[in-house]
Amino acid sequence: MLGRLAIRQIPRYYTVSSRLINNSHQLSLRNVPAIRRLALVGLRRPFHSSANLLHRTASAEHGMATCGNPAPAFKFERLPTNAEPTHYDVRLSPCLNQFSFEGLATVDVTIKEATDVLKVHAQSLLIQSVSLVANSGDAPKKLDTTYDDKLNILSIKLPSVLQPQRVQLIFKFIGELNDKMRGFYRSQYKDKDGSEKFLASTQFESTYARLAFPCFDEPIYKATFDVTLEVDSHLTALSNMNVISETPTTDGKRKVVKFATTPKMSSYLVAFAVGELEYISTKTNSGVEMRVYTVPGKKEQGQYSLDLSAKCIDWYNEWFDIPYPLPKCDLIAIPDFSMGAMENWGLVTYREIALLVDPGVTSTRQKSRVALVVAHELAHLWFGNLVTMKWWTDLWLKEGFASFMEYMFVGANCPEFKIWLHFLNDELASGMGLDGLRNSHPIEVEIDNPNELDEIYDSITYAKSNSVNRMLCYYLSEPVFQKGLRIYLKKFQYSNAVTQDLWSALSEASGQNVNELMSGWTQQMGFPVLNVSQRQDGNNRVLTVEQRRFISDGGEDPKNSLWQVPITVSVGSAPSDVKARFLLKEKQQEFVVEGVAPGEWVKLNSGTTGFYRVEYSDEMLTAMLPDIASRKMPVLDRFGLINDLSALLNTGRVSIAQFVQVAASSANEDEYVVWGAIDEGMSKLLACSREMSEETLKSAKQLIVKMFEKTGAELGFAEQSGEDSQKMMLRALVQARLARAGHQPTIDKFNQMFTDFLEKGTPIHPDIRLATFGVVARSTGKEGFDKLMNLRETTTFQEIERQAMIAMSQTPEQPLLAQLFEYGFEKNKVRPQDQLYLFLGTGSTHMGQQYAWQYFCEHIKEFLEKYGGANSSLFQRCLKFAGESFGNEKRAVEFQDFFCNCKDLTDTDRQTLARPIGQTVEAIRLNARLLEANRSIIENLLKQSNL
Ligand code: BES
Ligand code: ZN
């Protein structure tokens, strides 16, 4: 077991600082979100043979059949284009006691080509009748239907061939308020008296509007919607638009709430919410009514998001130069929510933890995440809602841009978070972590069957797209980038677009061929590493730069991919300036940087704005070390350099000893993010050492104590006045590392803080709380475990609940872990949306890893059932967590074989899961590889360190 290789990035709302969770033993490959179809082929030869590597590459990249069997021949079909909806009138009458709803949907359809059949999506609905009105005023005529349950398509037989014309389809149906967090579903919570309550809300993206009413459920079919909800009188009913009327039913028990007509929009953006809700409200400067809705008792925790969202709407109005078109925008916190948040137009839904903040209790990291999530969803109101991708292949057009805009907004409006520093780790490094795998996929990813969709909401679609946008923004300059986006949004508003349309708009704004520059980044998977060497020529420095695809295992790129790489250069005499700019187009090119003194260092990728890594000659790297040590080199560059080195560890091109040397020269480092990059390398050292021998592990720990001790002593545990928001996070990181390295005084101090908190009520600073819980769980056995369990049971605050759970999952004692899993999964004491946290800390011990894997294997059937199938992203995350910390070939094979032979999976499931499985297997092999490449290096390093 080599610790967490985190392939599937836990999306941001989920994340706790991953560093604080597993960091000691993790080989973080970081953040791999869900994935797509890929090979599970053979791969049984010994790890080292390079022939095997090529074989693996070829099969992985050609997406060959799974488990040696040909993939099932299921032919996916989209709706035919002979008809399109223009308007829907949707009336739903949900019953929160019976978990069901009755519905009536009238759809105005334009027939564009003569046809005798119309097709719409519907799923898990009991269709009572379908009728047609061909000419207004005619009596509705009942029609026959057939249903394809693989495609979720209802085919409606028309009475005769109808010529192009407008018709109305009327559907009467009954649906279920399910508990799978998709479609129109129910959430459960306890009110203040402890009694069980339900609310109903929706999650329609990507393909779940069809669970609530029959519709043309593809993003291209934009229409207007009139929504009417009939609900119990004491409940609040919400939808995308403002209420235009509320009428009691004749018996007075229910009320009929009608909402204004929406703008033209795609079906996945429709939303409803019904329940006992309370709210706080404000108005934007532009006059939009903003509200935050919660279940009773929590509305005050919405204040932070409410204020920020109002500011955000005004800021985007200006930035995009298009005013938000609806009169209102509600943000609602939903107790059961599978994703982080969802950008329904006018009714944005969030999981509670992604929206609600308690100023004294929420950690800085979590608060900044709330700011990012709020800004992300509101950016979608333009990128996604106003302009929508034609098909899911271009999903990045909304997710990548909403992700970039969230940083633009938070960077400009919440300077206290220093968010661009975090961007590097959370986005750039995360995107590269996944994209360095052979089982990655291009940003523009072919989507055939939307069943594959959940798994492309991943670090490629989010973090890589985001980073590539940032790179382009720097390359074109922000004003030009903004101008291009404004052109794009205006041109395609209330309509749909493809990636090429965006490049055209940016080309128009910049006068450059943006398509030529960018298509390599969005159409090829992977990214380049630049190999640089130099020679001095008088007063000039001549750089030789060669590009090749960065692959985490250090192997060959079967495709010989090339990118157009925007290169910036900075030099020792002016570290913060961009001294020169080049565009690398060929495999290898020479560039001359003028006016560089001999001996002066030269660094590429100034400000780490590019989505590529750089590998320097020894001479070039050594020249930079003094300015890393003195922090004369800017922080974004220090991070980039160290993170590149840490990534190169797995390729075998940089050794752990070289990394430790650079880390040692960073003894005066004072920035949290840079320490994070150093710490990650240290966790790789520990992970490998643990596999070697007890003795080696002990020495490695001693080395780490030696390296971190001074900083730990200087930082102490308590917040000092005048510190910035990063200091407490740094303190938590360094002290947690010392504790994991077995530094007893640090462990004692953490345990004391926990005891004082429980016994005397002495508060633990929110930013060091998870670190504290973790130490307690790892070092105090059943006693600490029980206290954490009690805390989880009694706290009403979600972040604390989650942190206690993550901490408990790091227990080194199997009976306690078994107790935790039983509590969370079998007794269902943990909401399904949060159950993946139980896997999160298990990678920190061999026992935990083994337990989690075995548990997953034994309970896969229940997992599939609970999360709604193999395409559920929650299911896929559990799958990855269950395996990715393993570190040897045997485990890689075992992992793969399990899915090939598992009786609870269908061939379609196997197809859906091929990429997540492929990525996890690759991650396990990378762990193994790191160890083998560094065994003797580590032995020597530890011998020479005079411990
Ligand atoms: N549109 C997504 C939500 C979504 C994701 C729906 C996957 C269906 C499938 C939303 O805008 C989003 O991106 N949410 C993120 C949080 C965000 C801050 C990155 C999420 O839920 O992970
Ligand atoms: Zn999004």
PDB file of N, CA and C and ligand atoms in Angstrom, residues 11-13 203 205-206 337 339-343 372-373 376-377 380 398-399 403 406 454 457 462, ligand 1:
ATOM      1  N   PRO A  11     -14.177  16.481  -6.240  1.00  0.00           N
ATOM      2  CA  PRO A  11     -14.477  17.839  -6.648  1.00  0.00           C
ATOM      3  C   PRO A  11     -14.273  18.798  -5.492  1.00  0.00           C
ATOM      4  N   ARG A  12     -14.212  20.034  -5.816  1.00  0.00           N
ATOM      5  CA  ARG A  12     -13.786  20.995  -4.809  1.00  0.00           C
ATOM      6  C   ARG A  12     -14.661  21.089  -3.575  1.00  0.00           C
ATOM      7  N   TYR A  13     -15.961  20.957  -3.786  1.00  0.00           N
ATOM      8  CA  TYR A  13     -16.813  21.093  -2.621  1.00  0.00           C
ATOM      9  C   TYR A  13     -16.579  19.970  -1.652  1.00  0.00           C
ATOM     10  N   GLN A 203     -32.335  17.557  -9.848  1.00  0.00           N
ATOM     11  CA  GLN A 203     -31.009  17.565 -10.466  1.00  0.00           C
ATOM     12  C   GLN A 203     -31.209  16.973 -11.857  1.00  0.00           C
ATOM     13  N   GLU A 205     -29.196  17.901 -14.831  1.00  0.00           N
ATOM     14  CA  GLU A 205     -28.022  17.704 -15.676  1.00  0.00           C
ATOM     15  C   GLU A 205     -27.438  16.326 -15.348  1.00  0.00           C
ATOM     16  N   SER A 206     -26.999  15.503 -16.313  1.00  0.00           N
ATOM     17  CA  SER A 206     -27.021  15.810 -17.727  1.00  0.00           C
ATOM     18  C   SER A 206     -28.323  15.333 -18.394  1.00  0.00           C
ATOM     19  N   PHE A 337     -27.471  15.835  -1.912  1.00  0.00           N
ATOM     20  CA  PHE A 337     -27.099  16.421  -3.199  1.00  0.00           C
ATOM     21  C   PHE A 337     -25.851  15.729  -3.706  1.00  0.00           C
ATOM     22  N   MET A 339     -23.839  16.225  -6.392  1.00  0.00           N
ATOM     23  CA  MET A 339     -22.714  17.011  -6.884  1.00  0.00           C
ATOM     24  C   MET A 339     -22.402  18.105  -5.855  1.00  0.00           C
ATOM     25  N   GLY A 340     -21.654  19.099  -6.296  1.00  0.00           N
ATOM     26  CA  GLY A 340     -21.376  20.219  -5.393  1.00  0.00           C
ATOM     27  C   GLY A 340     -22.468  21.258  -5.511  1.00  0.00           C
ATOM     28  N   ALA A 341     -22.835  21.560  -6.741  1.00  0.00           N
ATOM     29  CA  ALA A 341     -23.842  22.574  -6.976  1.00  0.00           C
ATOM     30  C   ALA A 341     -24.311  22.460  -8.417  1.00  0.00           C
ATOM     31  N   MET A 342     -25.433  23.099  -8.709  1.00  0.00           N
ATOM     32  CA  MET A 342     -25.997  22.989 -10.054  1.00  0.00           C
ATOM     33  C   MET A 342     -26.601  24.327 -10.454  1.00  0.00           C
ATOM     34  N   GLU A 343     -26.253  24.751 -11.660  1.00  0.00           N
ATOM     35  CA  GLU A 343     -26.520  26.112 -12.104  1.00  0.00           C
ATOM     36  C   GLU A 343     -27.901  26.364 -12.682  1.00  0.00           C
ATOM     37  N   LEU A 372     -15.787  30.162  -4.295  1.00  0.00           N
ATOM     38  CA  LEU A 372     -15.536  29.656  -5.651  1.00  0.00           C
ATOM     39  C   LEU A 372     -16.773  28.966  -6.230  1.00  0.00           C
ATOM     40  N   VAL A 373     -17.415  28.153  -5.416  1.00  0.00           N
ATOM     41  CA  VAL A 373     -18.590  27.429  -5.927  1.00  0.00           C
ATOM     42  C   VAL A 373     -19.708  28.411  -6.286  1.00  0.00           C
ATOM     43  N   HIS A 376     -18.720  30.071  -9.399  1.00  0.00           N
ATOM     44  CA  HIS A 376     -18.747  29.121 -10.514  1.00  0.00           C
ATOM     45  C   HIS A 376     -20.165  29.001 -11.079  1.00  0.00           C
ATOM     46  N   GLU A 377     -21.096  28.736 -10.188  1.00  0.00           N
ATOM     47  CA  GLU A 377     -22.471  28.506 -10.667  1.00  0.00           C
ATOM     48  C   GLU A 377     -23.036  29.772 -11.298  1.00  0.00           C
ATOM     49  N   HIS A 380     -22.018  30.287 -14.795  1.00  0.00           N
ATOM     50  CA  HIS A 380     -22.772  29.454 -15.737  1.00  0.00           C
ATOM     51  C   HIS A 380     -24.011  30.170 -16.263  1.00  0.00           C
ATOM     52  N   LYS A 398     -18.720  25.123 -21.089  1.00  0.00           N
ATOM     53  CA  LYS A 398     -19.316  25.744 -19.912  1.00  0.00           C
ATOM     54  C   LYS A 398     -18.502  25.472 -18.659  1.00  0.00           C
ATOM     55  N   GLU A 399     -18.070  24.221 -18.456  1.00  0.00           N
ATOM     56  CA  GLU A 399     -17.401  23.921 -17.179  1.00  0.00           C
ATOM     57  C   GLU A 399     -16.023  24.584 -17.084  1.00  0.00           C
ATOM     58  N   SER A 403     -15.288  27.587 -14.436  1.00  0.00           N
ATOM     59  CA  SER A 403     -14.182  27.358 -13.510  1.00  0.00           C
ATOM     60  C   SER A 403     -13.174  28.499 -13.573  1.00  0.00           C
ATOM     61  N   GLU A 406     -14.736  31.733 -11.984  1.00  0.00           N
ATOM     62  CA  GLU A 406     -14.852  31.731 -10.513  1.00  0.00           C
ATOM     63  C   GLU A 406     -13.561  32.280  -9.902  1.00  0.00           C
ATOM     64  N   ASP A 454     -21.252  11.046 -16.743  1.00  0.00           N
ATOM     65  CA  ASP A 454     -20.863  11.431 -15.398  1.00  0.00           C
ATOM     66  C   ASP A 454     -19.357  11.419 -15.223  1.00  0.00           C
ATOM     67  N   TYR A 457     -17.082  14.559 -16.096  1.00  0.00           N
ATOM     68  CA  TYR A 457     -17.053  15.744 -15.219  1.00  0.00           C
ATOM     69  C   TYR A 457     -15.822  15.587 -14.330  1.00  0.00           C
ATOM     70  N   TYR A 462     -12.708  20.121 -15.969  1.00  0.00           N
ATOM     71  CA  TYR A 462     -12.663  21.272 -15.063  1.00  0.00           C
ATOM     72  C   TYR A 462     -11.268  21.890 -14.988  1.00  0.00           C
TER      73      TYR A 462
HETATM   74  N1  BES B   1     -22.985  21.741 -13.866  1.00  0.00           N
HETATM   75  C1  BES B   1     -22.255  21.303 -12.734  1.00  0.00           C
HETATM   76  C2  BES B   1     -22.973  20.283 -11.910  1.00  0.00           C
HETATM   77  C3  BES B   1     -23.001  18.908 -12.505  1.00  0.00           C
HETATM   78  C4  BES B   1     -21.865  18.146 -12.525  1.00  0.00           C
HETATM   79  C5  BES B   1     -24.139  18.351 -13.000  1.00  0.00           C
HETATM   80  C6  BES B   1     -21.884  16.883 -13.050  1.00  0.00           C
HETATM   81  C7  BES B   1     -24.174  17.096 -13.545  1.00  0.00           C
HETATM   82  C8  BES B   1     -23.036  16.338 -13.553  1.00  0.00           C
HETATM   83  C9  BES B   1     -21.920  22.463 -11.821  1.00  0.00           C
HETATM   84  O1  BES B   1     -21.825  23.682 -12.419  1.00  0.00           O
HETATM   85  C10 BES B   1     -20.555  22.183 -11.290  1.00  0.00           C
HETATM   86  O2  BES B   1     -19.621  22.255 -12.038  1.00  0.00           O
HETATM   87  N2  BES B   1     -20.473  21.872 -10.025  1.00  0.00           N
HETATM   88  C11 BES B   1     -19.246  21.487  -9.439  1.00  0.00           C
HETATM   89  C12 BES B   1     -18.773  22.459  -8.426  1.00  0.00           C
HETATM   90  C13 BES B   1     -17.916  23.497  -9.055  1.00  0.00           C
HETATM   91  C14 BES B   1     -17.527  24.563  -8.111  1.00  0.00           C
HETATM   92  C15 BES B   1     -16.666  22.928  -9.673  1.00  0.00           C
HETATM   93  C16 BES B   1     -19.472  20.141  -8.824  1.00  0.00           C
HETATM   94  O3  BES B   1     -20.621  19.836  -8.506  1.00  0.00           O
HETATM   95  O4  BES B   1     -18.511  19.412  -8.726  1.00  0.00           O
END
